[in-house]
């Protein structure tokens, strides 16, 4: 087998490795990017961008995938923030209005509540925001979060409790009406 | 409205820890993109095992094109070298030809070593020595 043939034979294996890593880690990457930008779609785009660049990467072998993807995604988010795109964001579920499947008023109210909580989260410091995002978007336990954040489970529990309390204060200050 | 009423209203509007827990679960249920897969958890001790991804390779068609391009460039370089060598050889041959066809007016009766005064070195094509040229009488004897 020539070198080009052996290299071509390795392409499916490489793609499968990337796909496997995506399945196992994309949600966590999304949580980290979300805690940076407080925008779910932008965080998702950052995840996609990082994996696309990994797929197209032709330089030195990537040795620490997670760190590499985090770096690429964070740099992308910073570039986007610098460009300050002025595109308007559509209400979620707008496409579902066809045929009356969704009540537009309910959708608008849901969107407004989401936006209030999102802006309140953005006012927290990054560590508090990160523990809330990791707990509620990935349903990780305190033990799991402690392993990743290099601290004790008790410290994570304390931080979670403090973050929830602080978020509640911000929401009340902003006049949030809970159901 | 006095301050105690304000404090009472504020206390009522505070969200309890349980309410916050529920609020955040509902919030993130809508916030996380549905396209994202459910996440597994791998401990850092597992993650620290180096996961190496090799660089992407170009397609076989692209490799073939690059080989052809390299071959074409090599051939062009060889042709250029041959042309330069040929021009050089022509110049040398021209100079040699010039030297061969030099006429009598270009010949000086001196030895190849210049006018060294040596009389033993041939100066003519027939081996005529310089000292012999002295004995050539240009005018017939009377």
Short mmCIF file of N, CA and C in Angstrom, two decimals, chain B residues 75-87:
data_model
loop_
_atom_site.label_atom_id
_atom_site.label_comp_id
_atom_site.label_asym_id
_atom_site.label_seq_id
_atom_site.Cartn_x
_atom_site.Cartn_y
_atom_site.Cartn_z
N UNK B 75 10.54 19.15 -15.19
CA UNK B 75 10.88 19.09 -16.62
C UNK B 75 11.23 20.48 -17.14
N UNK B 76 10.47 21.45 -16.73
CA UNK B 76 10.72 22.84 -17.17
C UNK B 76 12.09 23.31 -16.67
N UNK B 77 12.44 22.96 -15.45
CA UNK B 77 13.72 23.36 -14.89
C UNK B 77 14.87 22.71 -15.66
N UNK B 78 14.71 21.42 -15.99
CA UNK B 78 15.75 20.72 -16.77
C UNK B 78 15.91 21.35 -18.15
N UNK B 79 14.79 21.70 -18.78
CA UNK B 79 14.85 22.30 -20.11
C UNK B 79 15.58 23.64 -20.05
N UNK B 80 15.32 24.40 -19.01
CA UNK B 80 15.99 25.70 -18.86
C UNK B 80 17.49 25.51 -18.67
N UNK B 81 17.88 24.53 -17.89
CA UNK B 81 19.31 24.26 -17.69
C UNK B 81 19.97 23.86 -18.99
N UNK B 82 19.28 23.00 -19.75
CA UNK B 82 19.83 22.55 -21.03
C UNK B 82 20.01 23.73 -21.97
N UNK B 83 19.06 24.64 -21.96
CA UNK B 83 19.14 25.82 -22.83
C UNK B 83 20.33 26.69 -22.45
N UNK B 84 20.51 26.89 -21.18
CA UNK B 84 21.62 27.70 -20.71
C UNK B 84 22.96 27.06 -21.07
N UNK B 85 23.05 25.74 -20.88
CA UNK B 85 24.29 25.03 -21.21
C UNK B 85 24.56 25.12 -22.70
N UNK B 86 23.55 25.00 -23.49
CA UNK B 86 23.69 25.05 -24.94
C UNK B 86 24.20 26.42 -25.38
N UNK B 87 23.66 27.43 -24.83
CA UNK B 87 24.09 28.79 -25.17
C UNK B 87 25.56 28.99 -24.80
#
